[in-house]
Coordinates of C-alpha atoms in Angstrom, one line a residue:
M1 CA 157.5 -91.5 165.0
L2 CA 154.7 -90.5 167.0
D3 CA 155.3 -92.5 170.5
A4 CA 155.5 -89.2 172.1
L5 CA 151.4 -88.7 171.1
G6 CA 150.7 -91.6 173.3
M7 CA 150.8 -94.0 169.8
S8 CA 152.9 -97.4 168.9
T9 CA 154.2 -98.6 166.2
A10 CA 151.3 -100.6 165.4
D11 CA 149.0 -98.1 166.3
E12 CA 150.6 -95.7 163.8
A13 CA 150.4 -98.3 161.2
V14 CA 146.4 -99.4 161.8
Y15 CA 146.2 -95.3 161.4
R16 CA 148.1 -94.7 158.2
G17 CA 146.3 -97.8 156.7
V18 CA 142.6 -96.5 157.7
L19 CA 143.9 -93.1 156.3
D20 CA 145.2 -94.5 153.0
H21 CA 142.2 -97.0 152.5
P22 CA 139.3 -95.5 154.1
Q23 CA 137.0 -98.0 153.0
L24 CA 138.2 -101.2 154.5
D25 CA 136.5 -102.6 156.7
L26 CA 138.4 -104.4 159.9
V27 CA 138.9 -107.7 158.5
G28 CA 140.3 -106.2 155.1
L29 CA 142.4 -103.7 156.9
A30 CA 143.9 -106.7 158.8
A31 CA 145.0 -108.4 155.6
R32 CA 146.2 -105.3 154.0
L33 CA 148.7 -104.6 157.1
G34 CA 149.5 -108.2 157.5
I35 CA 148.5 -108.4 161.0
G36 CA 145.8 -110.0 163.1
T37 CA 142.3 -109.2 163.4
D38 CA 142.6 -108.7 167.1
S39 CA 145.8 -106.6 166.7
V40 CA 143.6 -104.1 164.7
R41 CA 141.1 -104.2 167.1
A42 CA 143.3 -103.2 170.1
S43 CA 144.9 -100.6 167.8
L44 CA 141.5 -99.0 167.1
D45 CA 140.4 -98.9 170.8
R46 CA 143.9 -97.0 171.3
L47 CA 143.1 -94.6 168.5
V48 CA 139.5 -94.2 169.9
D49 CA 141.5 -93.1 173.0
L50 CA 143.5 -90.7 171.2
A51 CA 140.5 -89.2 169.7
L52 CA 141.7 -90.1 166.0
V53 CA 139.2 -92.4 165.4
R54 CA 135.5 -91.7 166.0
V55 CA 132.3 -93.8 166.2
N56 CA 130.2 -93.3 163.3
G57 CA 126.9 -95.5 162.6
G58 CA 128.5 -99.3 162.8
G59 CA 131.5 -98.4 162.1
F60 CA 134.4 -96.0 162.5
H61 CA 135.8 -92.7 161.1
V62 CA 139.2 -91.6 160.9
V63 CA 139.9 -88.0 161.9
R64 CA 142.5 -86.2 159.7
P65 CA 146.0 -85.6 160.5
Q66 CA 145.6 -81.8 160.2
A67 CA 143.0 -81.6 163.1
A68 CA 143.9 -84.8 165.7
L69 CA 147.4 -85.0 165.7
Q70 CA 147.7 -81.2 166.4
A71 CA 145.3 -81.8 168.8
L72 CA 147.2 -84.1 170.4
L73 CA 150.6 -82.3 170.2
A74 CA 148.9 -79.0 171.5
K75 CA 147.7 -81.1 174.4
A76 CA 151.2 -82.6 175.3
E77 CA 152.6 -79.0 175.2
A78 CA 149.7 -77.6 177.4
E79 CA 150.7 -80.6 180.1
I80 CA 154.2 -79.7 180.3
L81 CA 153.4 -75.9 180.5
A82 CA 150.6 -76.7 183.2
R83 CA 153.3 -78.9 185.2
Q84 CA 155.4 -75.7 185.1
Q85 CA 152.8 -73.5 186.6
R86 CA 151.3 -75.6 188.9
I87 CA 153.5 -74.8 191.8
E88 CA 153.0 -71.2 191.1
A89 CA 149.3 -71.3 190.7
T90 CA 149.0 -73.2 193.8
K91 CA 150.9 -70.5 195.9
A92 CA 148.9 -68.0 194.3
A93 CA 145.7 -70.0 195.4
V94 CA 147.1 -69.8 198.9
V95 CA 147.9 -66.4 198.9
A96 CA 144.6 -65.6 197.8
L97 CA 142.4 -67.1 200.4
A98 CA 145.3 -66.2 203.0
S99 CA 144.4 -62.5 202.0
Q100 CA 140.5 -63.1 202.5
Y101 CA 140.5 -65.1 205.8
D102 CA 144.0 -64.5 207.7
D103 CA 143.9 -62.1 210.9
R104 CA 145.9 -59.1 209.3
D105 CA 147.2 -59.1 212.7
E106 CA 149.1 -62.3 212.3
P107 CA 151.6 -62.3 209.5
E108 CA 151.2 -65.6 206.8
T109 CA 154.2 -67.8 206.5
I110 CA 154.8 -70.7 203.9
R111 CA 157.7 -73.0 205.0
R112 CA 159.5 -74.8 202.3
L113 CA 160.7 -78.3 203.2
N114 CA 162.8 -79.9 200.7
G115 CA 163.0 -83.3 200.0
L116 CA 161.6 -86.4 201.8
D117 CA 163.8 -86.6 205.0
E118 CA 163.1 -83.4 205.8
V119 CA 159.3 -83.5 205.4
R120 CA 159.4 -87.3 207.7
D121 CA 161.3 -85.5 210.1
Y122 CA 159.0 -82.5 210.7
L123 CA 155.8 -85.0 210.6
A124 CA 157.9 -86.9 213.3
E125 CA 157.8 -83.4 215.2
L126 CA 154.2 -82.8 214.8
S127 CA 152.8 -86.4 215.1
R128 CA 154.5 -85.4 219.3
S129 CA 153.0 -82.0 219.5
A130 CA 149.7 -82.9 218.2
R131 CA 146.8 -82.5 220.9
T132 CA 143.4 -83.1 219.3
E133 CA 143.4 -84.0 215.3
C134 CA 145.2 -85.2 212.9
L135 CA 143.8 -85.8 209.2
S136 CA 145.4 -86.7 205.9
L137 CA 145.4 -87.8 202.5
T138 CA 147.1 -90.7 201.1
P139 CA 147.1 -90.7 197.0
A140 CA 149.8 -93.3 196.5
G141 CA 150.1 -97.3 196.5
P142 CA 150.5 -99.1 199.9
Q143 CA 153.0 -98.0 202.0
Q144 CA 156.0 -100.1 202.5
P145 CA 156.6 -102.2 206.2
E146 CA 159.0 -99.9 207.1
A147 CA 156.7 -96.9 206.7
M148 CA 153.9 -98.2 208.7
A149 CA 156.3 -99.5 211.2
A150 CA 157.7 -95.7 211.8
E151 CA 154.0 -94.5 211.4
K152 CA 153.0 -96.8 214.4
E153 CA 155.7 -95.6 216.3
L154 CA 154.3 -92.1 215.9
N155 CA 150.3 -92.4 216.1
L156 CA 150.4 -94.9 219.4
P157 CA 151.3 -92.4 221.7
A158 CA 149.3 -89.5 220.0
L159 CA 145.8 -91.8 220.5
R160 CA 146.7 -92.6 223.6
R161 CA 146.8 -88.7 224.3
G162 CA 143.1 -88.8 223.1
V163 CA 144.6 -87.5 219.4
A164 CA 141.6 -88.3 216.7
I165 CA 143.4 -89.9 213.8
R166 CA 141.6 -90.0 210.6
N167 CA 143.2 -91.2 207.3
I168 CA 141.8 -91.8 203.3
Y169 CA 143.7 -94.0 201.2
L170 CA 142.6 -95.3 197.7
D171 CA 140.6 -98.3 197.1
S172 CA 143.4 -99.9 195.7
Y173 CA 144.8 -100.0 199.4
R174 CA 142.1 -103.1 200.1
N175 CA 144.5 -105.2 197.8
D176 CA 147.2 -104.8 200.1
P177 CA 147.2 -107.4 203.1
A178 CA 149.9 -105.5 205.1
T179 CA 147.6 -102.2 204.8
L180 CA 144.7 -103.6 205.7
A181 CA 146.7 -105.0 208.9
H182 CA 147.7 -102.0 209.3
A183 CA 144.6 -100.3 209.1
R184 CA 142.9 -102.7 211.5
W185 CA 145.7 -102.0 214.1
M186 CA 144.8 -98.5 213.6
A187 CA 141.2 -99.3 214.2
E188 CA 142.2 -101.0 217.8
H189 CA 143.6 -98.1 218.9
G190 CA 141.1 -95.6 218.0
G191 CA 142.3 -94.6 214.6
Q192 CA 140.0 -94.1 211.9
S193 CA 140.4 -95.1 207.9
R194 CA 138.4 -94.7 204.7
T195 CA 138.9 -95.2 200.9
T196 CA 137.9 -93.6 197.6
A197 CA 138.7 -94.3 194.1
T198 CA 141.1 -91.2 193.6
L199 CA 142.4 -88.1 195.6
P200 CA 143.4 -85.1 194.3
L201 CA 146.9 -84.3 196.4
R202 CA 148.5 -85.7 199.4
L203 CA 147.8 -83.9 202.8
V204 CA 148.5 -83.6 206.3
I205 CA 146.1 -81.3 208.7
I206 CA 147.5 -81.1 212.6
D207 CA 144.9 -79.8 214.7
R208 CA 143.0 -77.5 212.4
R209 CA 146.5 -75.1 212.6
I210 CA 149.1 -76.3 210.2
A211 CA 148.8 -78.3 206.8
L212 CA 151.6 -79.7 204.6
V213 CA 150.8 -80.0 201.1
P214 CA 153.4 -81.0 198.1
I215 CA 155.4 -78.5 196.6
D216 CA 154.8 -80.8 193.4
P217 CA 151.8 -82.9 193.8
D218 CA 153.3 -84.9 190.9
R219 CA 156.5 -85.4 192.4
S220 CA 156.2 -85.5 196.1
A221 CA 159.9 -86.5 196.3
D222 CA 160.3 -82.5 196.1
G223 CA 159.3 -82.0 199.6
A224 CA 156.1 -80.0 201.0
L225 CA 155.1 -76.6 202.0
E226 CA 153.8 -75.9 205.8
L227 CA 150.5 -73.8 206.0
D228 CA 149.3 -72.2 208.9
S229 CA 147.1 -69.4 207.2
P230 CA 143.3 -70.1 209.2
G231 CA 141.7 -69.5 205.7
V232 CA 143.9 -72.2 203.8
I233 CA 143.3 -74.5 206.6
T234 CA 139.5 -74.1 206.7
A235 CA 139.5 -74.7 202.7
L236 CA 141.8 -77.5 203.5
V237 CA 139.7 -79.0 206.5
A238 CA 136.6 -78.9 203.8
L239 CA 138.1 -80.6 201.1
F240 CA 139.3 -83.3 203.7
E241 CA 135.4 -83.4 205.5
Q242 CA 133.8 -83.9 202.0
L243 CA 135.9 -86.3 200.6
W244 CA 135.5 -88.3 204.1
A245 CA 131.8 -88.3 203.4
A246 CA 132.1 -90.2 200.4
G247 CA 134.5 -92.8 201.4
T248 CA 134.1 -96.1 202.2
P249 CA 135.2 -97.4 205.6
L250 CA 138.0 -99.7 205.6
G251 CA 136.2 -103.3 206.5
E252 CA 133.2 -102.4 204.1
A253 CA 132.8 -103.3 200.7
P254 CA 132.6 -100.6 198.4
P255 CA 129.1 -99.8 197.4
K256 CA 128.0 -100.4 194.0
D257 CA 125.8 -97.8 191.9
E258 CA 122.5 -98.9 190.1
H259 CA 124.9 -100.6 187.3
G260 CA 126.6 -102.7 189.6
L261 CA 129.9 -100.6 188.9
N262 CA 131.9 -99.9 192.1
Q263 CA 133.9 -96.3 192.7
Q264 CA 136.9 -97.5 191.2
E265 CA 135.1 -98.8 188.2
R266 CA 133.0 -95.8 187.6
E267 CA 136.6 -93.7 188.1
L268 CA 138.2 -95.9 185.7
L269 CA 135.6 -95.5 183.0
R270 CA 135.8 -91.6 183.2
L271 CA 139.4 -91.2 183.3
L272 CA 139.5 -93.3 180.1
A273 CA 136.7 -91.7 178.6
D274 CA 138.6 -88.4 179.1
G275 CA 141.4 -89.6 177.2
H276 CA 143.7 -91.1 180.0
T277 CA 146.0 -94.1 178.7
D278 CA 145.9 -97.2 180.9
E279 CA 149.4 -96.5 182.6
S280 CA 148.1 -92.6 183.6
A281 CA 144.9 -94.2 184.6
G282 CA 146.9 -96.8 186.7
R283 CA 148.8 -93.8 188.4
Q284 CA 145.5 -91.8 189.6
L285 CA 144.0 -95.0 191.0
A286 CA 147.2 -96.4 192.5
V287 CA 146.9 -99.7 190.4
S288 CA 149.2 -101.7 188.0
T289 CA 148.4 -100.9 184.2
R290 CA 147.6 -105.0 184.3
S291 CA 144.9 -104.3 187.0
V292 CA 143.4 -101.7 184.6
Q293 CA 143.4 -103.7 181.8
R294 CA 141.6 -106.7 183.8
M295 CA 139.2 -104.3 185.1
M296 CA 138.2 -103.1 181.4
T297 CA 138.0 -106.5 180.8
A298 CA 135.7 -107.8 183.0
I299 CA 133.6 -104.2 182.0
T300 CA 133.9 -105.0 178.9
E301 CA 132.2 -109.0 179.3
R302 CA 129.6 -107.5 181.2
L303 CA 128.8 -104.9 178.5
G304 CA 128.7 -107.7 176.2
A305 CA 131.2 -106.1 174.0
T306 CA 134.1 -107.8 171.6
S307 CA 136.6 -104.8 172.6
R308 CA 137.1 -101.9 174.2
F309 CA 136.3 -99.7 171.5
Q310 CA 132.7 -101.3 171.2
A311 CA 132.3 -101.0 174.8
G312 CA 133.2 -97.5 175.3
V313 CA 129.9 -96.8 172.6
E314 CA 127.8 -99.6 174.7
A315 CA 128.9 -97.8 177.7
Q316 CA 127.8 -94.4 176.6
R317 CA 125.0 -96.0 175.5
R318 CA 123.7 -97.2 178.3
G319 CA 124.4 -94.2 180.4
W320 CA 127.4 -95.3 182.2
L321 CA 129.5 -92.3 181.5

């Protein structure tokens, strides 16, 4: 009944169990429900992620449905509404920036490119006309071989003309041999690539005069918007430069913080603490759900915890979050 809120059948059974029998500990609850303690512990971890259970000293405190489930339902409804509003909000932000910085003698233009084929064709046209610089953010998983081959055909003439090409990918790209080989090829011909744990949107900027952004950041297949407002371009270039400064060049190992966490691990902890599921955190990092679980298992072991529930408590205590 509650799967739309992120709860599995087992999670719901455990939640109902602790509501009906708050005096039971983990072992007693497992016996009452007729399931293993590991399964109960895993469900409790997910219930903590959903804010249905809270840490209470050495045990746990279950949040009553009137508050917790209504909050989850409101969150789900808000996410749907936010998705519907993102396109219009993006357009409004573009217009606001343009009104501040544009030359009033030149009309503002926003061109809509519908679908991936139209976007790819126009990118090829822009690549052939580029004269000084091409900047891009790629917040997705590793590219397909045919996409990288097509990119080489466009990039090589531009690089030979002296166009500076800089790309920022996700750290997950480092796990893909084909992508690393493509980055090495780019470096040999003068291109530069860096990675970071997450990226806010897909972006291409040509010669600091034209930018392409998604119509809907969550649905890149819908197409893109072409922007040429100087104010908007300036803001997007500033965003790129900030991410570039924080990124790690491909060929160098991502640095670790004082806790021994790399940027991807820190971002994973933040995403999970903010209520993301393994699946949604994986989408943000462009890694599989299994990779998310493997990273969390490693972090849990480093914390000396026996469950993700305990790991969250210990990470908070040590100041990792």
